[in-house]
Amino acid sequence: MDMNEIKEIFFQECEEQLAELESGLLKMNDGDRDPETVNAVFRAVHSIKGGAGAFGLDDLVSFAHVFETTLDCVRSNKLEPTHDVLKVMLRAADVLADLTNAARDGGSVDSARSAGLVRELEALATGEAPPAAAPAVAAPAPAPVAATPTDDSGFQPIPFSFDAFDDEPATPRFAITFKPRRDLYSKGNDAALLLRDLSRLGEMSINCDMDALPPLDEMDPEEAYFSWTIELSTDKGEDAIRSVFEFAEWDCDLDVTAQAEQAAPTGEEPPMVPVPFDLSLLDEGGASEAKAPESVVAAAVAAAETASNVTQLAGAAARQEKREAPAAAPAAAAAAANAAQNAAAGQTIRVDLDRVDRLINLVGELVINQAMLSQSVIENDANGTSTINMGLEELQQLTREIQDSVMAIRAQPVKPVFQRMSRIVREVADMVGKQIRLVTEGENTEVDKTVIDKLAEPLTHMIRNAVDHGIETPEKRIAAGKNPEGTVKLTAKHRSGRIVIELVDDGAGINRERVRQKAIDNDLIAADANLSDEEIDNLIFMPGFSTADKISDISGRGVGMDVVKRSIQALGGRISISSKPGHGSTFTMSLPLTLAVLDGMVVTVAGQTLVVPLTAIVETLQPEAQNIHSFGSNQRLISIRNSFCPLVDVGRILNFRGTQANPVEGVALLVESEGGGQRALMVDAIQGQRQVVIKSLEANYTHVPGIAAATILGDGRVALILDVDAVVSASRGQSLKPEMSLAVAG
Amino acid sequence: MSYAIKNLVQGSRELIAFRIGDQEFCVNIMSVREIRGWTQATPLPHAPPFVMGVINLRGAVLPIVDLSFRLGLGQAEPTARHVIIVAQVRNKTVGLLVEAVSDILTVTDENIQPTPEISTDHEKQYARGILAIDKRMICLIELEGLFPETESEAA
C-alpha cells in the first residue's frame, strides 16, 4: 500500500467524519444536549485533525484545531450551544469540508472565509470561557495550539510554535515519562538507544523507575519493567521529542509535558491540558489498546477527558452547574464505553463497486437457477420424495436470505445526500438573506448506491431554486402573515417499488401569470393557448425556459428545471410539480430503486409475462359482465362496491394488441397510483406471486414508457415489470409514447 | 486496450464477417464480446420495429436488434440457426441478429476501399468502406454510426 492509497483512505474516512460532524451539529441545533452527541462531534473534528497532521495538511490542521478548541468549550460546558453558536459551527463544518476537498483535489479555499470563521470560533471560545483561559485563546493561532498536546494516538501533528517565547532566553523544559511495554523490545527497539537519541536534543536529567521490578524468581525475561522520567531542556520543541519515539510510540506509554513555568504565558488552565488520566487509562487497556482502531483510541481519550472534566466539575462545584460528581463519573465512563462500542458496531469496509455488482449478478443467477430447479422437480416428479422437497425448500430459504443480504450491501440510506442539502440551504439562505429551516424525513430510506450518487445533482438544483425563488424574504413573509422563517421539507419514502422524494416549500408558489408570459415570450406556447394551472406549472420543465435571459428575475421557479427533469429521467424516474399560490410548491420525484428485489404479481398479457409490483395492487377481482359499463366512445368502467373505476387494458396500452380484450375473460388488478387515483388493470391471467430481481433496461437499452424495469424469470426469459403509475397516467389520455428518441433508434 | 486498438488501426486489424441475406458485412473484432445462438426475445412495448426485444444474457438484459431490418434489408425471420453477435457500442451492450458468422478477417488499411459514391445517406451512416477478399465483397460497418448516441441528450 503506497502513501497515496493511505491518503485516499484518510479522505474517505474524512467524509464519514464530516457527515458525522454535520449530523451531530444538526442534532444539537434541534436541542439535543446529550453529551455523547457533543463528544461525537468533537471526535469527528479531532480525527480529521489527527489524520491531516500525519499527512502534513497544515491548513486543515490549524483550522480543525481552532474548531476543536471551540467545541471543547461546549463540551466542558463553558460555552452554551445556542442556535447562534451552532450556526457558526455549521459554517465551520462547511469550511472544514471545503478544506478537506481542497487538500484532496488540490483546489483552493476562500481564505477570507476560513479566516473569518477562525475569528468567529475564537471569539466564541474566548467570549464564554473563564477569564483565566482568555489570554490563551485570544493570542494568535500558535498559542492555543501549544495548549493541546494530549493526543497520544500518535497522530498529533504538534505545530508547536515557540514564537511566543522568543523573547524569553530560558530554554523550554519538558517533563517526559517513558514507560516501554514488552512489545517495544520484541520489535527490536531498545530503550537505551531511544534515551540516547533524546539526550542529543538538549540538557537532560534522567531517572529510572525500577519499582515494577519483581523478585528475580518471578521475573519474565521478556517483560518490560523499567520506566523513566526525564527532564529535558531543549529548544527543538515537542515535535522533536516525539519524533525520537516515532517508531516506538505504539509500544510505550509516553507523556511529554511542557514545564509549568514555560506553559504559564500560554494560559493557566487551558481546556485541554494533559491529564494523568491518559496514562492510567491506557495502562489498563494494555498494549492492545494502543493498536486498536483510531476511533476507539479517540473514544478512550475522550473518555479520559470527559472523566477529567467531571472531576474538575466536582472540585469546582460552586461555580459550575450542579452535578453529582461521583455519580456522573461512572456515567461518563459508561457513555464513553458505549461510544467505543458504537464505533465498533458501525465499522465498515470499502469494496469496489464492481465486485458488489458481480456478486449481485451471480446471486440473481442463483435465484433463477433455484427457481428453475424447483420448477423442473415439480414437473418431473409430481409426488417427489419428501427429502428432495425439503432440501429444495431449504435451498429456497437460503437463496432468499443470501439475496436479501447481498442486496443490502448496495442499498444505502439517502441520509448523506439529504445532509448535503442542509449545507446548500444554509449557504444559499445566507447569500440571499433569508431564514430557512430544512426539515428532513425518511432519511433512512434505502436506495441503491447508484441512485443516491445521481440524486445529489438534481436535488441541489431544486433546493437552490426553492431557497432562492420559492421562499420569500422574511419581510414579505411577515407581510403575508407567515412565519418569517421559511421551511423546506425533504422527505423520502418507498412506494410501489420505487422511491418517492418530495421537496415541499412553504413559499409563494409559482407565479403562473409570469410563467405563462415568459413561455409566450419564448415562443413555447401560443399567446392564446388555454392551459390548465397544472400545465402552466409544468412549463418550467421546458428546455427553452431556462436558457432565456434574466432567469433569476422570475419570482417563481425555472432555473434549469429542464436539466433536473432530464437527470431524473436518466435515472428512470419522473418528476411532477404542484403549486398553491401563496402556500408554496411541492416537487415529487419518483425514482426506481434500480438494483433491488421486488415482490411482484406475475401475470400474462397478450401472451407475454409481465410483473406488476405488489405494493401497487390493492386487490384482484374477476370482473363479471353486469359490472362492466361502457362510458363515452371507448372507455369502460367497472363497478366495485358501488363506485366506478376505469378499466385499463394493459395489453392495449402497451401496444401488445390492437383491440381491447374482453374483460370478463381476464382478471382485474385494482391498483392505486401515486396520484391517488384507482384503476382496474386488465390482464389475461395471474400466474402467481414471486420475488423478482430488478434488472435495468436502461443499462443497455433505454427507458421504455410504461415499463419500470425488467426481471429474469425461472425459465431464464426476460419479463418486464410494469410501471403502474405511468400506465395509470397514460390511461388519463396522456400518451405512453416515448418522450425521447431511442438510443438505438438512430 | 486503447493501445492495442491503436496498433490495429495503424497496422492490421481483425474483423468479424457475417452474412445477412446475400450480402456480407464485417465489424471490428474489438467491439464483439461474444457470439451466441438465437433465443426467443421478450418484445418491448413501443419499440422501433428493428428492436426485436430483450433476452437474458447471464443476468443482464440485452436488447436484440434485427440488423437486417436496421440496414434496410427487410425483416428477419429468426430461426434456431440464426446467430446473435453481442457487441459493445459505446457503453452499452447490444445483441445483433445476423444469419451466420462467416469469417474472421485480418486486413490492413490498404485492403479497405472507400464507400462507393452511389450510397445514400442511410448507408453512409454506417458503412465505413468495402473490402474485396477472394472475389467476395464485404461491407465494413461502424456500429457507432449505426446506433448514434442520442441518449446523452434524451435520457
Coordinates of C-alpha atoms in Angstrom, one line a residue, chain A residues 162-600:
Chain A
F162 CA 7.7 28.7 20.2
D163 CA 7.3 32.1 18.6
A164 CA 5.6 33.2 21.7
F165 CA 8.7 32.5 23.8
D166 CA 11.2 34.1 21.5
D167 CA 11.8 37.0 23.9
E168 CA 12.5 34.6 26.7
P169 CA 16.1 33.5 26.9
A170 CA 15.3 30.4 29.0
T171 CA 15.3 27.1 27.1
P172 CA 11.9 25.4 27.3
R173 CA 11.9 22.4 29.6
F174 CA 9.9 19.3 29.3
A175 CA 8.9 16.6 31.6
I176 CA 8.8 13.2 29.9
T177 CA 7.6 9.9 31.2
F178 CA 8.6 7.0 29.1
K179 CA 7.3 3.5 30.0
P180 CA 8.0 0.8 27.5
R181 CA 5.8 -2.2 27.1
R182 CA 7.2 -5.6 26.3
D183 CA 6.2 -5.1 22.6
L184 CA 8.8 -2.4 22.4
Y185 CA 11.6 -4.9 23.0
S186 CA 10.0 -7.7 21.0
K187 CA 10.0 -5.4 18.0
G188 CA 13.7 -4.8 18.3
N189 CA 13.6 -1.3 19.8
D190 CA 16.0 -0.5 22.6
A191 CA 15.0 1.9 25.3
A192 CA 18.6 2.8 25.9
L193 CA 19.0 3.9 22.2
L194 CA 15.9 6.0 22.4
L195 CA 17.1 7.7 25.5
R196 CA 20.5 8.3 23.9
D197 CA 18.8 10.0 21.0
L198 CA 16.7 12.0 23.4
S199 CA 19.9 13.2 25.1
R200 CA 21.1 14.8 21.9
L201 CA 18.2 17.2 21.9
G202 CA 19.5 19.1 24.9
E203 CA 20.4 19.0 28.5
M204 CA 18.8 16.1 30.2
S205 CA 18.4 14.6 33.6
I206 CA 17.0 11.1 33.8
N207 CA 15.6 9.0 36.5
C208 CA 14.9 5.3 36.1
D209 CA 11.9 3.9 37.9
M210 CA 12.5 0.3 39.0
D211 CA 9.6 -0.1 41.3
A212 CA 7.9 -2.5 39.0
L213 CA 10.9 -4.9 39.0
P214 CA 9.7 -8.2 40.6
P215 CA 11.9 -10.5 42.6
L216 CA 14.3 -12.4 40.4
D217 CA 12.4 -15.7 40.5
E218 CA 9.2 -14.1 39.4
M219 CA 10.8 -12.2 36.6
D220 CA 9.7 -12.8 33.0
P221 CA 12.8 -12.1 30.9
E222 CA 10.8 -10.7 28.0
E223 CA 8.7 -8.3 30.1
A224 CA 9.4 -4.6 30.3
Y225 CA 9.8 -3.5 33.9
F226 CA 11.7 -0.2 33.8
S227 CA 10.3 3.2 33.1
W228 CA 12.0 6.5 33.0
T229 CA 11.1 10.1 34.0
I230 CA 13.2 12.6 32.1
E231 CA 13.6 16.3 32.4
L232 CA 14.9 17.8 29.2
S233 CA 15.8 21.4 28.3
T234 CA 15.6 21.8 24.6
D235 CA 14.7 24.4 22.1
K236 CA 13.9 21.8 19.5
G237 CA 10.3 21.7 20.5
E238 CA 7.9 18.9 21.4
D239 CA 7.8 17.7 17.9
A240 CA 11.4 16.7 18.0
I241 CA 10.9 14.9 21.3
R242 CA 8.0 12.9 19.9
S243 CA 9.9 12.1 16.7
V244 CA 12.5 10.3 18.8
F245 CA 9.8 7.9 19.8
E246 CA 8.2 7.8 16.4
F247 CA 8.7 4.1 15.9
A248 CA 8.1 3.1 19.4
E249 CA 5.1 5.2 20.3
W250 CA 2.6 2.3 20.0
D251 CA 4.6 0.2 22.3
C252 CA 5.1 2.5 25.1
D253 CA 3.3 5.0 27.3
L254 CA 4.7 8.3 26.6
D255 CA 3.8 11.6 28.1
V256 CA 5.5 14.8 27.1
T257 CA 4.6 17.9 29.1
A258 CA 6.0 21.4 28.8
Q259 CA 7.1 22.5 32.2
A260 CA 4.8 24.8 34.2
E261 CA 6.9 28.0 34.1
Q262 CA 7.0 27.9 30.3
A263 CA 3.4 26.9 29.9
A264 CA 2.3 29.8 32.0
P265 CA 2.3 32.5 29.4
T266 CA 0.0 30.4 27.2
G267 CA -2.7 30.2 29.8
E268 CA -3.1 28.9 33.3
E269 CA -5.8 26.3 32.8
P270 CA -6.2 25.7 29.1
P271 CA -9.1 23.4 28.4
M272 CA -7.1 20.5 27.0
V273 CA -4.1 20.4 29.2
P274 CA -2.8 16.9 29.6
V275 CA -4.3 15.0 32.4
P276 CA -2.9 12.0 34.2
F277 CA -5.9 10.0 33.2
D278 CA -4.4 9.4 29.8
L279 CA -1.7 7.3 31.2
S280 CA -3.7 5.3 33.7
L281 CA -6.4 4.6 31.2
L282 CA -4.0 3.3 28.6
D283 CA -2.3 1.2 31.2
E284 CA -5.5 -0.6 31.9
G285 CA -6.1 -1.2 28.3
G286 CA -2.7 -2.7 27.9
A287 CA -0.7 -3.0 24.7
S288 CA -3.7 -4.0 22.6
E289 CA -5.5 -0.7 23.2
A290 CA -2.7 1.2 21.6
K291 CA -3.2 -0.8 18.4
A292 CA -7.0 -0.5 18.3
P293 CA -8.6 1.5 15.6
E294 CA -8.1 5.2 15.9
S295 CA -11.7 5.8 16.7
V296 CA -11.6 3.6 19.7
V297 CA -8.5 5.2 20.9
A298 CA -10.1 8.6 20.3
A299 CA -13.1 7.4 22.3
A300 CA -10.8 6.3 25.1
V301 CA -9.1 9.6 25.1
A302 CA -12.4 11.3 25.0
A303 CA -13.5 9.2 28.0
A304 CA -10.4 10.3 29.9
E305 CA -11.1 13.9 29.1
T306 CA -14.7 13.6 30.0
A307 CA -13.8 12.0 33.2
S308 CA -11.3 14.7 33.9
N309 CA -13.9 17.3 33.2
V310 CA -16.3 15.7 35.5
T311 CA -13.7 15.7 38.2
Q312 CA -12.9 19.3 37.7
L313 CA -16.6 19.9 38.0
A314 CA -16.7 18.1 41.2
G315 CA -13.8 20.2 42.5
A316 CA -15.4 23.4 41.5
A317 CA -19.0 22.6 42.1
A318 CA -19.6 26.1 43.4
R319 CA -19.1 27.9 40.2
Q320 CA -20.1 25.2 37.8
E321 CA -23.5 23.8 37.1
K322 CA -24.6 21.3 39.8
R323 CA -23.9 17.7 39.0
E324 CA -23.4 14.8 41.3
A325 CA -19.8 14.2 40.6
P326 CA -19.4 10.6 42.0
A327 CA -22.5 9.5 40.1
A328 CA -21.5 11.4 37.0
A329 CA -18.0 10.0 36.7
P330 CA -19.1 6.3 36.2
A331 CA -21.8 7.6 33.9
A332 CA -19.4 9.4 31.8
A333 CA -17.1 6.4 31.7
A334 CA -20.1 4.2 30.7
A335 CA -21.0 6.7 28.0
A336 CA -17.5 6.6 26.6
A337 CA -17.6 2.8 26.7
N338 CA -20.8 2.9 24.8
A339 CA -19.2 5.2 22.3
A340 CA -16.4 2.8 21.8
Q341 CA -18.9 0.0 21.3
N342 CA -20.9 2.1 18.8
A343 CA -17.7 2.8 16.9
A344 CA -17.1 -0.9 16.7
A345 CA -20.7 -1.7 15.6
G346 CA -20.6 0.9 12.8
Q347 CA -17.5 -0.5 11.3
T348 CA -17.4 -0.5 7.6
I349 CA -15.2 -1.8 4.8
R350 CA -14.9 -0.3 1.4
V351 CA -15.4 -2.5 -1.5
D352 CA -15.0 -1.8 -5.1
L353 CA -18.5 -1.4 -6.6
D354 CA -17.7 -3.7 -9.5
R355 CA -17.2 -6.6 -7.1
V356 CA -20.5 -6.0 -5.5
D357 CA -22.2 -5.8 -8.9
R358 CA -20.6 -9.1 -9.8
L359 CA -21.9 -10.7 -6.6
I360 CA -25.3 -9.3 -7.2
N361 CA -25.4 -10.7 -10.7
L362 CA -24.3 -14.0 -9.5
V363 CA -26.9 -14.1 -6.8
G364 CA -29.5 -13.2 -9.4
E365 CA -28.4 -16.2 -11.4
L366 CA -28.5 -18.3 -8.3
V367 CA -32.1 -17.3 -7.6
I368 CA -33.1 -18.0 -11.2
N369 CA -31.4 -21.4 -11.2
Q370 CA -33.0 -22.3 -7.9
A371 CA -36.4 -21.4 -9.4
M372 CA -35.7 -23.4 -12.4
L373 CA -34.7 -26.4 -10.3
S374 CA -37.8 -26.2 -8.2
Q375 CA -39.9 -26.0 -11.3
S376 CA -38.4 -29.0 -13.0
V377 CA -38.5 -31.1 -9.9
I378 CA -42.2 -30.3 -9.6
E379 CA -42.8 -31.1 -13.2
N380 CA -40.8 -34.3 -13.4
D381 CA -41.7 -35.8 -10.1
A382 CA -45.2 -34.7 -9.1
N383 CA -45.2 -36.6 -5.8
G384 CA -41.5 -36.2 -5.2
T385 CA -39.8 -37.6 -2.2
S386 CA -40.0 -35.6 0.9
T387 CA -36.2 -35.3 1.2
I388 CA -35.9 -33.6 -2.2
N389 CA -38.7 -31.2 -1.4
M390 CA -37.3 -30.4 2.0
G391 CA -33.9 -29.8 0.5
L392 CA -35.4 -27.6 -2.1
E393 CA -37.4 -25.6 0.4
E394 CA -34.2 -25.1 2.5
L395 CA -32.4 -24.0 -0.6
Q396 CA -35.1 -21.6 -1.4
Q397 CA -34.9 -20.0 2.0
L398 CA -31.1 -19.8 1.9
T399 CA -31.1 -18.2 -1.6
R400 CA -33.6 -15.7 -0.5
E401 CA -31.5 -14.8 2.6
I402 CA -28.4 -14.6 0.5
Q403 CA -30.2 -12.4 -2.0
D404 CA -31.5 -10.1 0.7
S405 CA -28.1 -9.6 2.3
V406 CA -26.4 -9.1 -1.0
M407 CA -28.9 -6.5 -2.0
A408 CA -28.5 -4.8 1.3
I409 CA -24.8 -4.3 0.5
R410 CA -25.6 -1.8 -2.2
A411 CA -28.6 -0.2 -0.6
Q412 CA -27.7 2.8 1.4
P413 CA -29.8 5.3 3.2
V414 CA -30.4 8.6 1.4
K415 CA -29.1 10.3 4.6
P416 CA -25.8 11.6 3.2
V417 CA -27.5 13.3 0.2
F418 CA -30.0 14.8 2.5
Q419 CA -27.3 16.0 4.8
R420 CA -25.5 17.7 1.9
M421 CA -28.7 19.5 1.2
S422 CA -28.8 21.1 4.6
R423 CA -25.5 22.7 3.7
I424 CA -26.9 24.1 0.5
V425 CA -29.8 25.5 2.3
R426 CA -27.5 27.2 4.7
E427 CA -25.3 28.7 2.1
V428 CA -28.0 29.9 -0.3
A429 CA -30.1 31.3 2.5
D430 CA -27.1 33.2 3.8
M431 CA -26.4 34.5 0.4
V432 CA -29.9 35.8 -0.3
G433 CA -30.5 36.9 3.3
K434 CA -33.4 34.5 4.1
Q435 CA -34.2 32.5 7.2
I436 CA -34.8 28.9 6.2
R437 CA -35.1 25.7 8.0
L438 CA -34.6 22.4 6.3
V439 CA -36.7 19.5 7.7
T440 CA -35.8 16.1 6.5
E441 CA -37.9 13.0 6.9
G442 CA -37.3 9.3 6.0
E443 CA -33.6 9.9 5.6
N444 CA -33.0 6.2 6.4
T445 CA -35.0 5.1 3.4
E446 CA -32.6 2.9 1.5
V447 CA -31.9 3.2 -2.2
D448 CA -29.3 1.7 -4.4
K449 CA -26.0 3.5 -4.3
T450 CA -26.1 4.4 -8.0
V451 CA -29.4 6.2 -7.4
I452 CA -28.0 8.0 -4.4
D453 CA -25.0 9.2 -6.3
K454 CA -27.1 10.6 -9.1
L455 CA -29.6 12.1 -6.8
A456 CA -27.4 14.8 -5.4
E457 CA -27.2 17.0 -8.5
P458 CA -30.9 17.4 -9.3
L459 CA -31.7 17.8 -5.6
T460 CA -29.1 20.5 -5.2
H461 CA -30.6 22.3 -8.2
M462 CA -34.1 22.1 -6.8
I463 CA -33.1 23.1 -3.3
R464 CA -31.3 26.1 -4.6
N465 CA -34.4 27.1 -6.5
A466 CA -36.6 26.6 -3.6
V467 CA -34.5 28.8 -1.4
D468 CA -33.7 31.4 -4.0
H469 CA -37.0 31.7 -5.7
G470 CA -39.6 29.6 -3.8
I471 CA -39.3 31.1 -0.4
E472 CA -40.0 34.8 0.1
T473 CA -37.8 37.2 2.0
P474 CA -38.6 37.5 5.8
E475 CA -40.2 40.9 5.2
K476 CA -42.5 39.6 2.6
R477 CA -43.4 36.6 4.7
I478 CA -44.3 38.7 7.7
A479 CA -46.4 40.9 5.4
A480 CA -48.2 37.8 4.2
G481 CA -48.8 36.8 7.8
K482 CA -46.4 33.8 7.7
N483 CA -43.6 32.8 10.0
P484 CA -40.5 34.8 8.8
E485 CA -38.6 31.6 8.9
G486 CA -39.3 29.6 5.8
T487 CA -39.4 25.8 5.8
V488 CA -38.1 23.5 3.1
K489 CA -39.1 19.9 3.7
L490 CA -37.4 17.0 2.1
T491 CA -38.9 13.6 2.5
A492 CA -38.1 10.1 1.1
K493 CA -40.3 7.0 1.2
H494 CA -40.8 3.8 -0.6
R495 CA -43.8 3.4 -2.7
S496 CA -44.7 0.8 -5.4
G497 CA -41.2 -0.5 -5.5
R498 CA -39.9 3.0 -6.2
I499 CA -38.5 5.7 -4.0
V500 CA -40.5 8.9 -3.8
I501 CA -38.7 12.0 -2.9
E502 CA -40.7 15.1 -2.1
L503 CA -39.5 18.6 -1.8
V504 CA -42.0 20.9 -0.2
D505 CA -41.5 24.6 0.5
D506 CA -43.9 27.0 2.1
G507 CA -43.0 29.9 -0.1
A508 CA -45.1 31.9 -2.5
G509 CA -45.7 29.2 -5.0
I510 CA -45.4 29.6 -8.8
N511 CA -46.4 32.9 -10.2
R512 CA -48.4 31.4 -13.0
E513 CA -49.0 34.7 -14.8
R514 CA -45.3 35.4 -15.2
V515 CA -44.5 31.8 -16.1
R516 CA -47.2 31.9 -18.8
Q517 CA -46.0 35.3 -20.0
K518 CA -42.4 34.0 -20.1
A519 CA -43.5 30.9 -22.1
I520 CA -45.3 33.1 -24.6
D521 CA -42.3 35.4 -24.9
N522 CA -40.1 32.5 -25.6
D523 CA -42.5 31.0 -28.2
L524 CA -43.0 27.9 -26.1
I525 CA -46.8 28.3 -26.2
A526 CA -49.2 30.3 -28.3
A527 CA -50.4 33.6 -26.8
D528 CA -54.0 32.4 -26.8
A529 CA -53.2 28.9 -25.5
N530 CA -55.7 27.7 -23.0
L531 CA -53.7 25.9 -20.3
S532 CA -54.7 24.4 -17.0
D533 CA -52.9 25.5 -13.9
E534 CA -51.1 22.2 -13.8
E535 CA -50.0 22.6 -17.4
I536 CA -48.6 26.1 -16.7
D537 CA -46.7 24.8 -13.7
N538 CA -45.1 22.1 -15.8
L539 CA -43.9 24.7 -18.3
I540 CA -41.0 25.3 -16.1
F541 CA -39.6 22.0 -17.1
M542 CA -39.4 23.1 -20.8
P543 CA -35.9 23.4 -22.0
G544 CA -36.5 26.9 -23.5
F545 CA -37.4 28.2 -20.2
S546 CA -34.0 28.2 -18.6
T547 CA -31.9 29.3 -21.5
A548 CA -33.8 32.6 -21.6
D549 CA -32.1 35.7 -20.2
K550 CA -32.9 37.2 -16.8
I551 CA -33.6 33.8 -15.4
S552 CA -33.4 34.8 -11.8
D553 CA -35.9 37.6 -12.3
I554 CA -38.7 35.0 -12.3
S555 CA -40.2 35.0 -8.9
G556 CA -41.5 31.6 -9.3
R557 CA -39.2 28.8 -10.4
G558 CA -37.5 27.9 -13.6
V559 CA -33.7 27.9 -13.3
G560 CA -32.5 24.9 -15.1
M561 CA -35.5 22.7 -14.3
D562 CA -35.2 21.1 -17.7
V563 CA -31.8 19.8 -16.6
V564 CA -33.4 18.5 -13.4
K565 CA -36.1 16.7 -15.3
R566 CA -33.5 15.2 -17.7
S567 CA -31.3 13.9 -14.9
I568 CA -34.3 12.4 -13.2
Q569 CA -35.5 10.8 -16.4
A570 CA -32.0 9.4 -16.9
L571 CA -32.5 7.6 -13.7
G572 CA -35.7 6.2 -15.0
G573 CA -37.7 8.5 -12.7
R574 CA -40.4 11.1 -13.1
I575 CA -40.9 14.5 -11.6
S576 CA -44.0 16.4 -11.1
I577 CA -44.9 19.7 -9.5
S578 CA -47.9 21.0 -7.7
S579 CA -48.1 24.5 -6.5
K580 CA -50.5 26.6 -4.5
P581 CA -50.1 30.3 -4.9
G582 CA -49.2 31.8 -1.5
H583 CA -48.7 28.4 0.1
G584 CA -45.7 27.0 -1.7
S585 CA -44.8 24.3 -4.1
T586 CA -44.3 20.6 -4.0
F587 CA -41.9 18.7 -6.3
T588 CA -42.4 15.0 -6.3
M589 CA -39.8 12.7 -7.7
S590 CA -40.4 9.1 -8.2
L591 CA -37.3 7.0 -8.8
P592 CA -36.7 3.3 -9.3
L593 CA -34.6 1.5 -6.8
T594 CA -32.6 0.1 -9.8
L595 CA -31.0 -2.8 -8.1
A596 CA -33.3 -4.3 -5.6
V597 CA -35.7 -7.1 -5.2
L598 CA -39.4 -6.5 -5.7
D599 CA -42.4 -8.5 -4.6
G600 CA -44.4 -8.8 -7.8

